[in-house]
Coordinates of C-alpha atoms in Angstrom, one line a residue:
Chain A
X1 CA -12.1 13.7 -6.8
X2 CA -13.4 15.2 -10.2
X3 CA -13.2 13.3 -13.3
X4 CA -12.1 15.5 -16.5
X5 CA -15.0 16.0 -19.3
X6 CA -12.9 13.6 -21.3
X7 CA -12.9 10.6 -18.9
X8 CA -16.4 11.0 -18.5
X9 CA -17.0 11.3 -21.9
X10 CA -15.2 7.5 -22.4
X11 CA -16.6 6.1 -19.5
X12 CA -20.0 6.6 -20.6
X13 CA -19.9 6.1 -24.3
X14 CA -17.0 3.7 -24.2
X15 CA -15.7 3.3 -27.9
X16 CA -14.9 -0.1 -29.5
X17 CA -16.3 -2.3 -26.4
X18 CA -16.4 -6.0 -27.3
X19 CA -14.3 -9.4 -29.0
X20 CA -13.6 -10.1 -32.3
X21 CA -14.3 -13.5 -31.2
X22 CA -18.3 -13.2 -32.4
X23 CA -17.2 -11.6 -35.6
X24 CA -15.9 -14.4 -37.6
X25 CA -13.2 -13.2 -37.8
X26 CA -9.7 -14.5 -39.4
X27 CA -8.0 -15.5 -36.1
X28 CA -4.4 -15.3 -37.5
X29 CA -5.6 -11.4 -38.1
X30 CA -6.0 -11.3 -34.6
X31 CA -3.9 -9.8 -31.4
X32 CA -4.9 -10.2 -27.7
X33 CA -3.3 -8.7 -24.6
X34 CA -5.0 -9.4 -21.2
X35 CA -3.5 -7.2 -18.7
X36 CA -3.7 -6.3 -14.6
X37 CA -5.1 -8.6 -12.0
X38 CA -8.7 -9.2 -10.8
X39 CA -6.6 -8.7 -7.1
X40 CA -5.5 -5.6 -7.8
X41 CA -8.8 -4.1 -9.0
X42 CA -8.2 -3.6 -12.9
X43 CA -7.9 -6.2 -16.0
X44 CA -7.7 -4.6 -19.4
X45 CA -8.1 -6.7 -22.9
X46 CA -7.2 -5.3 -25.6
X47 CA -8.0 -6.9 -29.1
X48 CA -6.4 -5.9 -32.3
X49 CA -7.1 -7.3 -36.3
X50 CA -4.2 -6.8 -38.0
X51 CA -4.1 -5.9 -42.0
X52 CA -1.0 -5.2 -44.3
X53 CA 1.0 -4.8 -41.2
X54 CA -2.0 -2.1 -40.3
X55 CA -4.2 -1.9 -37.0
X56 CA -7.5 -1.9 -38.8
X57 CA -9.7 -2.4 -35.6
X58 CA -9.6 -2.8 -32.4
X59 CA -11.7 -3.6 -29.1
X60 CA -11.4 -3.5 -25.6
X61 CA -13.2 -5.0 -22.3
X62 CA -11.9 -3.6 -19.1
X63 CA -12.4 -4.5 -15.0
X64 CA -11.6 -1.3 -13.3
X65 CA -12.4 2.2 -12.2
X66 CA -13.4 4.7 -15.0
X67 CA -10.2 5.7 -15.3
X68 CA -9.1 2.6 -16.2
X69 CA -12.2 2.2 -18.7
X70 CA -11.5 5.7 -20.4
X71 CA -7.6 4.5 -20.7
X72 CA -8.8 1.4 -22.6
X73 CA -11.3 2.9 -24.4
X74 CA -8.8 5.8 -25.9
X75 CA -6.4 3.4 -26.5
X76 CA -8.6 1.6 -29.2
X77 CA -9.4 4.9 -30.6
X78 CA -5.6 5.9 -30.7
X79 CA -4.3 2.8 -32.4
X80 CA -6.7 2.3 -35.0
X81 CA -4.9 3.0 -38.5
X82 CA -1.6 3.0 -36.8
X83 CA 1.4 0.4 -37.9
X84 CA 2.0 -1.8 -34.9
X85 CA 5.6 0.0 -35.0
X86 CA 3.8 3.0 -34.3
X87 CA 1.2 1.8 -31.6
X88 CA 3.8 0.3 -29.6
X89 CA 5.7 3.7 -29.5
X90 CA 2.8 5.1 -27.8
X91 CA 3.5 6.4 -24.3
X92 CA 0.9 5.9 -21.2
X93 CA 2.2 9.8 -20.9
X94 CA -0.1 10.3 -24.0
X95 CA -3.3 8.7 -22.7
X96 CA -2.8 10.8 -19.2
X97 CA -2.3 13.9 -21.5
X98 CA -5.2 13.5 -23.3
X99 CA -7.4 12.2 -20.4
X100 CA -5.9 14.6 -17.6
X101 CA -5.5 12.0 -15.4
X102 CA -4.5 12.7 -12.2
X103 CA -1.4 11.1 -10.6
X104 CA -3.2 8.7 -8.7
X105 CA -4.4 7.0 -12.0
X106 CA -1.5 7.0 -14.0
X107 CA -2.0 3.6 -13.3
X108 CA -4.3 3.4 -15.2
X109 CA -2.5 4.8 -18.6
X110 CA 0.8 2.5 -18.0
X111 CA -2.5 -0.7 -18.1
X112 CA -3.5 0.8 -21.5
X113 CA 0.1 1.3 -22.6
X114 CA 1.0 -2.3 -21.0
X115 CA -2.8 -3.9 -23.1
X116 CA -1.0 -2.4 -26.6
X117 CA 2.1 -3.8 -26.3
X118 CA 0.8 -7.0 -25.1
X119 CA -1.5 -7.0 -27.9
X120 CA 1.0 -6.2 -30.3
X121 CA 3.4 -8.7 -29.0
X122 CA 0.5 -11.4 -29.1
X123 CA 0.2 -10.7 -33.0
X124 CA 3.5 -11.0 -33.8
X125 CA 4.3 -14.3 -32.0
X126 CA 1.4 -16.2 -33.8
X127 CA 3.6 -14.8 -37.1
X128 CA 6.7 -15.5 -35.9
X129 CA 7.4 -18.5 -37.9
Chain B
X1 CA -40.2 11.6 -14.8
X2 CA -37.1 12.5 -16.5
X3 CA -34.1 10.3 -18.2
X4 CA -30.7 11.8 -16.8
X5 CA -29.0 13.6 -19.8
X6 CA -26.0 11.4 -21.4
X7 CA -26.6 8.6 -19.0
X8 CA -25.6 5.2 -20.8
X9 CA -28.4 3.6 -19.1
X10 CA -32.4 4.4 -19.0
X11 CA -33.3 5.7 -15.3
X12 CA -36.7 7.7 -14.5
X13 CA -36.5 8.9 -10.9
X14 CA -39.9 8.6 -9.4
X15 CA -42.2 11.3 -8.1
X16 CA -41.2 12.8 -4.5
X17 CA -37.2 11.5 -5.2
X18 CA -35.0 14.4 -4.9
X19 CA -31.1 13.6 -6.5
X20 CA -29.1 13.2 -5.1
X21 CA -29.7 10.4 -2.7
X22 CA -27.7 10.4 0.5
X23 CA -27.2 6.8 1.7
X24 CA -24.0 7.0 3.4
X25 CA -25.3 7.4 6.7
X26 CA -22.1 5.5 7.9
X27 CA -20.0 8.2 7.0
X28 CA -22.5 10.7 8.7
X29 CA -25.9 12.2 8.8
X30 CA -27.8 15.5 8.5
X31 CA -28.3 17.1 11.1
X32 CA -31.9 16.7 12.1
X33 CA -34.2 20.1 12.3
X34 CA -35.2 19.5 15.6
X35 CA -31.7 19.2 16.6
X36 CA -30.9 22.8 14.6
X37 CA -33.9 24.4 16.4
X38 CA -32.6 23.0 20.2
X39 CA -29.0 24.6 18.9
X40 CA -30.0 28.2 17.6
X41 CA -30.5 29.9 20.5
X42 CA -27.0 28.9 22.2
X43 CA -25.3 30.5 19.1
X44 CA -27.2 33.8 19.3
X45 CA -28.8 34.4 22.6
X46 CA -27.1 32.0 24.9
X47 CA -23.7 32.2 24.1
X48 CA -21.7 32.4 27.5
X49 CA -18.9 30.1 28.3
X50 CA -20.2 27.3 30.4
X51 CA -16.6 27.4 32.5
X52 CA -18.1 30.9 33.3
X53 CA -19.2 31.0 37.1
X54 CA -20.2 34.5 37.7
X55 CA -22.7 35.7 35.4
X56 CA -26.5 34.6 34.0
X57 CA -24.6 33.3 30.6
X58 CA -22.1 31.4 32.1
X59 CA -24.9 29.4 34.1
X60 CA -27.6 29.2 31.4
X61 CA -24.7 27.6 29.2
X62 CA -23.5 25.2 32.3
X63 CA -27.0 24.1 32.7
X64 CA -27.8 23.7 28.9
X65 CA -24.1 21.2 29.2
X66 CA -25.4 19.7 32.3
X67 CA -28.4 18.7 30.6
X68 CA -26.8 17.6 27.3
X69 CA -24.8 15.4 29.3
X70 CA -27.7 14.1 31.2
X71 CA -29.4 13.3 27.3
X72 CA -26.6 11.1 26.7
X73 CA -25.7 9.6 28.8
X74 CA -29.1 8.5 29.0
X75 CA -28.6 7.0 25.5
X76 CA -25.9 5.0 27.0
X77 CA -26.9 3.5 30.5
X78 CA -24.6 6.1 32.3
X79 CA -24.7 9.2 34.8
X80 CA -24.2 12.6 33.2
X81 CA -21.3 13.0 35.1
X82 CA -19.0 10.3 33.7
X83 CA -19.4 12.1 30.3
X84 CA -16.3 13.6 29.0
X85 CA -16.6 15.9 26.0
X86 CA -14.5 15.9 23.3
X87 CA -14.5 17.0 19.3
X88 CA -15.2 14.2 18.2
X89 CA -15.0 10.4 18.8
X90 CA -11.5 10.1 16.9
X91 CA -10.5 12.0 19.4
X92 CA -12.3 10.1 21.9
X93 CA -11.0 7.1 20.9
X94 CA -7.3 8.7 21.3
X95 CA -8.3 9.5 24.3
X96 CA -9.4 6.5 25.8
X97 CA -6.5 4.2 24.5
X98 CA -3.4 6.5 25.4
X99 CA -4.9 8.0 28.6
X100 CA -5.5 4.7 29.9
X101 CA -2.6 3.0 28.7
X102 CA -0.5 6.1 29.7
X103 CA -2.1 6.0 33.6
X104 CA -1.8 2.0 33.6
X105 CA 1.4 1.4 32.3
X106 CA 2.7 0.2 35.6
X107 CA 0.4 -2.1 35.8
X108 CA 1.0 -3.5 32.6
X109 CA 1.7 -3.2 29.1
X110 CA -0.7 -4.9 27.0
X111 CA -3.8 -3.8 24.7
X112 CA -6.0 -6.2 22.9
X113 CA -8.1 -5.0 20.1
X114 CA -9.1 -6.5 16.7
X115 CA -8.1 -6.1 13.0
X116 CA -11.6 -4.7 11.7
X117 CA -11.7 -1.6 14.5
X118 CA -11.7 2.0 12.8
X119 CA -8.2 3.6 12.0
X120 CA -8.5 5.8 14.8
X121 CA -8.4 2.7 17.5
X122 CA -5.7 1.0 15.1
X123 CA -3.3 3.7 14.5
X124 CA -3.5 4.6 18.2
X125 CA -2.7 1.6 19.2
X126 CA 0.5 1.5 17.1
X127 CA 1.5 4.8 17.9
X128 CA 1.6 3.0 21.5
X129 CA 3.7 -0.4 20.1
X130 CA 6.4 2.5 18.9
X131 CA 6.2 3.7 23.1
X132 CA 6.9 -0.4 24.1
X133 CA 3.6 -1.0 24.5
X134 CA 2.3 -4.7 23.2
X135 CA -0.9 -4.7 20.9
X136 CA -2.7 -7.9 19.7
X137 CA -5.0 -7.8 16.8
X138 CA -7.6 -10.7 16.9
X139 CA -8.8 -11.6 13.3
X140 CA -12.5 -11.9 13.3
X141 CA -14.3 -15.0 11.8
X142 CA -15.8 -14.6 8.1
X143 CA -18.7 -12.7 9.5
X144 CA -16.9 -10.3 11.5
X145 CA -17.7 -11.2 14.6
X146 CA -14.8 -12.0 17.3
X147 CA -15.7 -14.4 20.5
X148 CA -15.6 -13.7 24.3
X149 CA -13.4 -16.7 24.0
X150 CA -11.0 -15.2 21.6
X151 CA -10.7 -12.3 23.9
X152 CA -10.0 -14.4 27.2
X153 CA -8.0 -16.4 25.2
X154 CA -5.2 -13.4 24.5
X155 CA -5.5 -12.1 27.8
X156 CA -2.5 -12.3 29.7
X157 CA -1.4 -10.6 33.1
X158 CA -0.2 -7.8 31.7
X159 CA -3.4 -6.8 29.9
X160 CA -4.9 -3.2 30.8
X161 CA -6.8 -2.7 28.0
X162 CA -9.2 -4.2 25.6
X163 CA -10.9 -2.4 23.1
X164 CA -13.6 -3.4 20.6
X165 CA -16.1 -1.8 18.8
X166 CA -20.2 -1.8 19.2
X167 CA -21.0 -1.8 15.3
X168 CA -18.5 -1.6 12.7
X169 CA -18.7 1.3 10.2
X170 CA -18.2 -0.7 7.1
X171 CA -20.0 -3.9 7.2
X172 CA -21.8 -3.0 10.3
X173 CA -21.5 -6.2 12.1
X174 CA -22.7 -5.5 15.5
X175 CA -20.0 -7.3 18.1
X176 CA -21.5 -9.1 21.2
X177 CA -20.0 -6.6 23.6
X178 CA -21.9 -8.0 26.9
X179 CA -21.0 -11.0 26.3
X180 CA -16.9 -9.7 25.7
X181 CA -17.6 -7.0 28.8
X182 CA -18.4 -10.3 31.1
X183 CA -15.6 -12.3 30.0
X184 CA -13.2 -10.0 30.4
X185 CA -14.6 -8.6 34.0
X186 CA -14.3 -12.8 34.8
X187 CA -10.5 -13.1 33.7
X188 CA -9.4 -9.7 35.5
X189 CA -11.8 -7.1 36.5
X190 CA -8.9 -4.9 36.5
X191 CA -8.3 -4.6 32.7
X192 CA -10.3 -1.8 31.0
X193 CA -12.7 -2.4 28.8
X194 CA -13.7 0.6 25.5
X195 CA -15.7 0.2 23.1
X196 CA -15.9 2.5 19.9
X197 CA -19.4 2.9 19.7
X198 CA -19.8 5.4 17.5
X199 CA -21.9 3.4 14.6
X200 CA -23.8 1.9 17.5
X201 CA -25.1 4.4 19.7
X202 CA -28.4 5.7 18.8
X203 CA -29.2 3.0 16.4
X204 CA -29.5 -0.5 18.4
X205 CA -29.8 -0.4 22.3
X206 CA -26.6 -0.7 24.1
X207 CA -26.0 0.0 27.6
X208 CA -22.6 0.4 29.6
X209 CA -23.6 -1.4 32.8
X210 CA -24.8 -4.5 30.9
X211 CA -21.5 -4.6 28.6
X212 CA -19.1 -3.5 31.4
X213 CA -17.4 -1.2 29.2
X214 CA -15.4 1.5 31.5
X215 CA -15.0 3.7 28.4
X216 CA -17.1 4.2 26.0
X217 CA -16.9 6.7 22.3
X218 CA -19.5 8.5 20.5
X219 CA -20.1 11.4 18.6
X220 CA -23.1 13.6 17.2
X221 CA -22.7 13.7 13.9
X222 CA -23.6 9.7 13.4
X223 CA -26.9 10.2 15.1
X224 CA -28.0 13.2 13.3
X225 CA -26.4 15.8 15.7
X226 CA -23.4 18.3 14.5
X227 CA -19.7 17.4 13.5
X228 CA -17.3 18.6 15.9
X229 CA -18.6 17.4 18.9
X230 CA -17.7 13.7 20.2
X231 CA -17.6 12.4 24.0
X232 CA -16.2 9.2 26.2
X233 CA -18.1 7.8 28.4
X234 CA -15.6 7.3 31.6
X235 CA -17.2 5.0 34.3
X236 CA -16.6 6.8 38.0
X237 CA -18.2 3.2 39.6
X238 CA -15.5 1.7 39.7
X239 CA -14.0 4.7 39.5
X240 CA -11.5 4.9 35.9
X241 CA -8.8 6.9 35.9
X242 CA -7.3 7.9 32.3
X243 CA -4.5 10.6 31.9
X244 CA -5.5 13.5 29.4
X245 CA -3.9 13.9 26.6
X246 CA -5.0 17.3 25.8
X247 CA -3.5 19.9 28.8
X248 CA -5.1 22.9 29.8
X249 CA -7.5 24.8 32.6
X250 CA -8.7 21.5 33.8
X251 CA -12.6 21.4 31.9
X252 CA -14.2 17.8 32.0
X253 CA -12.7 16.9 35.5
X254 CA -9.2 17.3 33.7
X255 CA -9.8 14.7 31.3
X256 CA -10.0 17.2 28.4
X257 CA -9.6 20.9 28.6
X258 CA -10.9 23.2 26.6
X259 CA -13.5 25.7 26.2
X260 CA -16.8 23.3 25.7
X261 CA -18.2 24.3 22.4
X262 CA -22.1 25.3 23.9
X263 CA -24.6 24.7 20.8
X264 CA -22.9 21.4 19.7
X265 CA -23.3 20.1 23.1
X266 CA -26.9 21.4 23.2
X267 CA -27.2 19.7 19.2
X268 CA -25.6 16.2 20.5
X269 CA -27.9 16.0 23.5
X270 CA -31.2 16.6 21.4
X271 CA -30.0 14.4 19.1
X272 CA -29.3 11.5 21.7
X273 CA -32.5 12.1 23.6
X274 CA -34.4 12.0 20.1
X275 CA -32.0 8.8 19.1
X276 CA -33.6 6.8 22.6
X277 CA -37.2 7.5 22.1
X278 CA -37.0 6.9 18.0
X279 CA -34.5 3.9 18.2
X280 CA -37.3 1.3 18.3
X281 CA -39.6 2.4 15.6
X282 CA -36.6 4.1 13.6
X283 CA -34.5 0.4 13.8
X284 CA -37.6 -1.4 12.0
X285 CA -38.2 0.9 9.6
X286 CA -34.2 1.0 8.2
X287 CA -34.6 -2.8 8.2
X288 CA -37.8 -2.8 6.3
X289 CA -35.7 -0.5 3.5
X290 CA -32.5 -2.6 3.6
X291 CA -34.4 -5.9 3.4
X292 CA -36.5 -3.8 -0.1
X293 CA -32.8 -3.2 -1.0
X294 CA -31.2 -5.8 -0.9
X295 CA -33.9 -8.1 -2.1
X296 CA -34.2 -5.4 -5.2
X297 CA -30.7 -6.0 -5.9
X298 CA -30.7 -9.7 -5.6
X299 CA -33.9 -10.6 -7.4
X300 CA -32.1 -9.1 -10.8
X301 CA -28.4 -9.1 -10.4
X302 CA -26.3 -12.4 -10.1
X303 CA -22.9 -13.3 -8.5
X304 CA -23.3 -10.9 -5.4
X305 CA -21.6 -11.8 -2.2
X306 CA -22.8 -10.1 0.9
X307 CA -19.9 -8.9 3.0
X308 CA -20.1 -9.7 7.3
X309 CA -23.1 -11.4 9.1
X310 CA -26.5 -10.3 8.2
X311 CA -27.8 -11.4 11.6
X312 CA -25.7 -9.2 14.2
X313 CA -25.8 -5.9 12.0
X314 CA -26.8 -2.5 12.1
X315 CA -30.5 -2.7 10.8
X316 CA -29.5 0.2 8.1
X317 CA -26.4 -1.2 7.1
X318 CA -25.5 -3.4 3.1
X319 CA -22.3 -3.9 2.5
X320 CA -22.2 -6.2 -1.3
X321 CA -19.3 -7.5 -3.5
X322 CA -20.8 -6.9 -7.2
X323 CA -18.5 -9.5 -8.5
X324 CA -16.8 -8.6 -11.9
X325 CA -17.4 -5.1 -11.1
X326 CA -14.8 -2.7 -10.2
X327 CA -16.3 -0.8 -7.1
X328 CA -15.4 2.7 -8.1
X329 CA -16.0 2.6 -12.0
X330 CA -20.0 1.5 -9.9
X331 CA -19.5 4.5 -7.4
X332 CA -19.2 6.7 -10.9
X333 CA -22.1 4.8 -12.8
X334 CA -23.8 5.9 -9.4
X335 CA -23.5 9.5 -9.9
X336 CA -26.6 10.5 -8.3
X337 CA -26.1 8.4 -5.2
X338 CA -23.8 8.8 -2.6
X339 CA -23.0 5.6 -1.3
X340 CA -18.6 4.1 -0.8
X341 CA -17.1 1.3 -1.4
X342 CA -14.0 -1.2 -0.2
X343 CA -12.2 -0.4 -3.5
X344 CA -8.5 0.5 -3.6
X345 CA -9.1 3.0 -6.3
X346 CA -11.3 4.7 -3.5
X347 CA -8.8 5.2 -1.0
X348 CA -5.7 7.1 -0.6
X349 CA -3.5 4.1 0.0
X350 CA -4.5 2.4 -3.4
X351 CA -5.5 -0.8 -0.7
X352 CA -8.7 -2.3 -1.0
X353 CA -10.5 -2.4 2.8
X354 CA -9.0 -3.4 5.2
X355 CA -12.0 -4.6 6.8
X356 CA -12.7 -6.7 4.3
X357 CA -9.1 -8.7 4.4
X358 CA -9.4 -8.7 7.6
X359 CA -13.1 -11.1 6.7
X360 CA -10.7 -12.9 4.6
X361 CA -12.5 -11.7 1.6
X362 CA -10.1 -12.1 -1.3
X363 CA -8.9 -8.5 -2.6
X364 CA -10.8 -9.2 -6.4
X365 CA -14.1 -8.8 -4.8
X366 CA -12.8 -6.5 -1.8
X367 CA -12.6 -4.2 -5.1
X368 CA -15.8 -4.9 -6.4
X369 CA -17.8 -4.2 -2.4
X370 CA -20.5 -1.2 -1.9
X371 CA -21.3 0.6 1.2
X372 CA -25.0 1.1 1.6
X373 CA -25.7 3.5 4.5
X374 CA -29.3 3.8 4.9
X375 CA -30.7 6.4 7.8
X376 CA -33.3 8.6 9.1
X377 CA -34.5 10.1 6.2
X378 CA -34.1 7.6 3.2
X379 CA -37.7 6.8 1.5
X380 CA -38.9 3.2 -0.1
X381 CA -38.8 5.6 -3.2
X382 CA -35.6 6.2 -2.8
X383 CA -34.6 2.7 -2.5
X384 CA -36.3 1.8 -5.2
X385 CA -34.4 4.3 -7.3
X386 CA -30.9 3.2 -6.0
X387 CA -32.2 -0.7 -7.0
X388 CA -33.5 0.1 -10.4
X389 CA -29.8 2.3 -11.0
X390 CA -27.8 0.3 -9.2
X391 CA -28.8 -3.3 -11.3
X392 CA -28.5 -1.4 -14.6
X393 CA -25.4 0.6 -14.0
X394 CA -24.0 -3.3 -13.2
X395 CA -25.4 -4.9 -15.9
X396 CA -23.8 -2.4 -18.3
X397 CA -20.6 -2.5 -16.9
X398 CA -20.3 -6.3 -16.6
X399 CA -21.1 -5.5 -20.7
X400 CA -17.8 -4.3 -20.4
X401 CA -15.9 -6.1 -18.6
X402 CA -13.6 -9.0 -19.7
X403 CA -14.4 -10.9 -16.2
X404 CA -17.7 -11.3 -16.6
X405 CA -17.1 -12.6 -20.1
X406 CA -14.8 -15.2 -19.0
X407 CA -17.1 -15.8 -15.8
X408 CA -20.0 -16.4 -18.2
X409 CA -18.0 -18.7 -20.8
X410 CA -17.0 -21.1 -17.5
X411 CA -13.2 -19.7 -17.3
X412 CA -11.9 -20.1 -14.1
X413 CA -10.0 -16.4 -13.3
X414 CA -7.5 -18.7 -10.8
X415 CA -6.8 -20.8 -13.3
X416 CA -5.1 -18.0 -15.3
X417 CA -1.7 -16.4 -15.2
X418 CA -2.3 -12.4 -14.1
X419 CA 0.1 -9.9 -13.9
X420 CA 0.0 -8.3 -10.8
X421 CA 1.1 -4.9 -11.1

């Protein structure tokens, strides 16, 4: 099977690889969802810092095929700058657009799609009080 | 020396290394030139159908079979005559398994084979459970290996068939056929005995008298010969009698009919006859690369888990878990390589080996295994390539991956809550 330009691209130059954990970083700024199972081949963790209700970074590490790395990878690219309203309206059908995934690793999107939310739902429980 | 353009990682392939690198001789080989040369002829000048009896081609093609036959067999301890062409050893295996459980199915009913045998054993076998018949897979040990006793032990009376293979074709674990061919013969000399040979044959010495198989698969293409071509081996002393499952004007003493395809047969003899006399000095040689290789890989990369026994394996055979490593995002790091891997993501059936499970090798590093297939014509240069890429292109992606981070800060990955999906 042939990977697109795109996935390539991502898997070789991943963007936003890494933890705010090293940063010193505001924790309460912080949202973490850790997604997929080491069993079932890919684990995505998605980080996002959180201003004025704003996604100002992001940062991923993934376990997976490069499908799964370019998903992730995107993903942090895609959210950055968006309200967390607006990144959790964000389809997996988006990331398979812009990656031309094939069906076999649409997987791989619905991860990413699953890492944001989780992420996003991380966030706003530490602020639920 | 050149770096590979818009490679993440730093690489300079050595003088005489030619990308890519085939080493996934498992899956199969090139043909060898001697083998090409030996087949030319029967495509141009010799092309007469060895079923003809009447003219010059016909016989020149009969005698070029007769000898091919005579080459392999050879290779395997057998008569030329008890050699049963077929197009490949898929199709030998099929053959084997239905045409003996098909003519012994008055005798009795059930087939022994094991969980780690190649899917064209497995999914024969339960294409027979939907006829009635009963199959038992035996679960090999961690290694790979399965026991004489094990065997004996799930024998019943209405056994008529046993099949296990020589070498398997992922982790190579070589199984101790003579030792299963004896106990078997001791519980019930009337029960068959095959053996998928295919990743064995050529490559470590094996011999059908001294195992006691009755049938016996193999094909060219994993000993440098051509695909298309396999055979089975079918003992005539005893005499073993297996019902064909192909129909036709009787070729191959009825067993397989079919018009024999001439410069394949010619190609897989040549390369059986050049598999026996290079087997020795050939065997050393892989085992001197895969000992560079693996202990290239070892000496720099942690946390890898070598999959089946290293002691009863094919000499050319690695199979490694790179823990924390998902195998195919490695497969893709490894672009100039051609080398598998046990991953799901690899497959069709989004399953990680089956092999592997069947090892009892938990699926999170089933997901993270190679296949190294090293053969004939791999270099030490090339092996030190594949080291020097292989323990970068890991390195960077345990850089991103989240399991190696938690791995490294003493999390234990049971210890958390995944969601499977």
């Amino acid at each position: 099977m042939a990977y697109s330009e795109k996935v390539l691209d991502h898997y070789e130059n991943p963007r936003n690889v890494g933890t705010f954990r090293d940063d010193n970083v505001d924790t309460s700024e912080l949202g973490t969802g850790l997604v997929g199972a080491p069993a079932c081949g890919d684990v995505m963790r998605l980080e996002i810092r959180v201003k004025d209700g704003m996604i100002a970074d992001a940062k991923f590490k993934t376990f997976g095929c490069g499908s799964a790395i370019a998903s992730s990878s995107l993903a942090t690219e895609m959210i950055k700058g968006m309200t967390l309203d607006q990144a959790a309206q964000i389809s997996n059908t988006t990331i398979v657009e812009e990656l031309n995934l094939p069906p076999v690793k649409i997987h791989c999107s619905v991860l990413a799609e699953d890492a944001i939310k989780a992420a996003i739902e991380d966030y706003k429980k530490k602020h639920a009080k | 020396m050149s770096a590979a353009k818009s490679s993440p990682i730093e690489v300079s392939t050595p003088e005489g290394v030619q990308l890519p690198i085939f080493m996934d001789n498992h899956s199969t080989t090139a043909v060898d030139l001697r083998v090409v040369h030996a087949m030319l002829p029967f495509f141009t000048n010799h092309y007469g159908n060895a079923a003809s009896r009447n003219h010059s081609f016909g016989w020149t093609a009969e005698a070029a079979v007769e000898n091919a036959r005579g080459q392999i067999a050879a290779l395997l301890g057998g008569d030329g005559k008890e050699i049963v062409f077929t197009s490949g050893a898929t199709e030998a295996n099929n053959l084997a398994i239905k045409g003996a459980a098909s003519f012994l199915k008055k005798q009795g009913n059930h087939i022994i084979t094991v969980e780690t045998e190649h899917k064209s054993v497995l999914d024969t076998c339960k294409r027979l459970q939907r006829e009635g018949f009963e199959v038992t897979y035996l679960t090999p040990a961690k290694d790979g290996l399965v026991t004489p006793e094990q065997i004996v032990a799930a024998m019943t009376d209405k056994t008529i068939l046993v099949s296990v293979m020589l070498a398997n074709n992922e982790i190579g674990v070589v199984q101790p056929v003579e030792a299963i061919g004896a106990a078997i013969k001791a519980r019930n000399p009337k029960c068959l005995f095959h053996t998928d040979a295919v990743q064995g044959a050529g490559k470590i010495p094996f011999d059908v008298e001294k195992a006691k198989v009755d049938l016996a698969s193999v094909t060219a293409h994993k000993m440098y010969g051509p695909k298309g071509i396999g055979a089975l081996w079918v003992r005539r002393k005893p005499r073993v009698r297996i019902d064909p499952i192909i129909d036709g004007g009787g070729h191959e003493r009825g067993m397989r009919s079919g018009t024999l395809p001439v410069p394949l047969i010619v190609g897989f003899g040549k390369a059986a006859e050049l598999a026996k006399a290079e087997m020795a000095d050939e065997a050393e040689r892989l085992e001197r690369l895969r000992t560079r290789l693996l202990k290239g890989i070892t000496a720099k990369l942690s946390e890898t888990y070598i999959n089946g026994s290293m002691e009863h394996r094919l000499p050319g055979n690695l199979n490694i878990s790179f823990a924390f490593v998902e195998g195919e995002s490695l497969l893709m790091a490894l672009k100039d390589v051609a080398v598998s891997s046990g991953s799901a993501c690899t497959s069709a059936s989004l399953e990680p080996s089956y092999v592997l499970r069947a090892l009892g090798v938990g699926d999170e590093l089933a997901h993270t295994s190679i296949r190294f297939g090293l053969g004939r014509f791999n270099t030490e240069a090339e092996v030190d390539f594949v080291i020097d890429v292989v323990t970068k292109s890991v390195e960077r992606l345990r850089t991103l991956s989240p399991l190696w981070e938690m791995h490294q800060d003493g999390i234990d990955l049971n210890s958390i809550q995944w969601t499977p999906h």
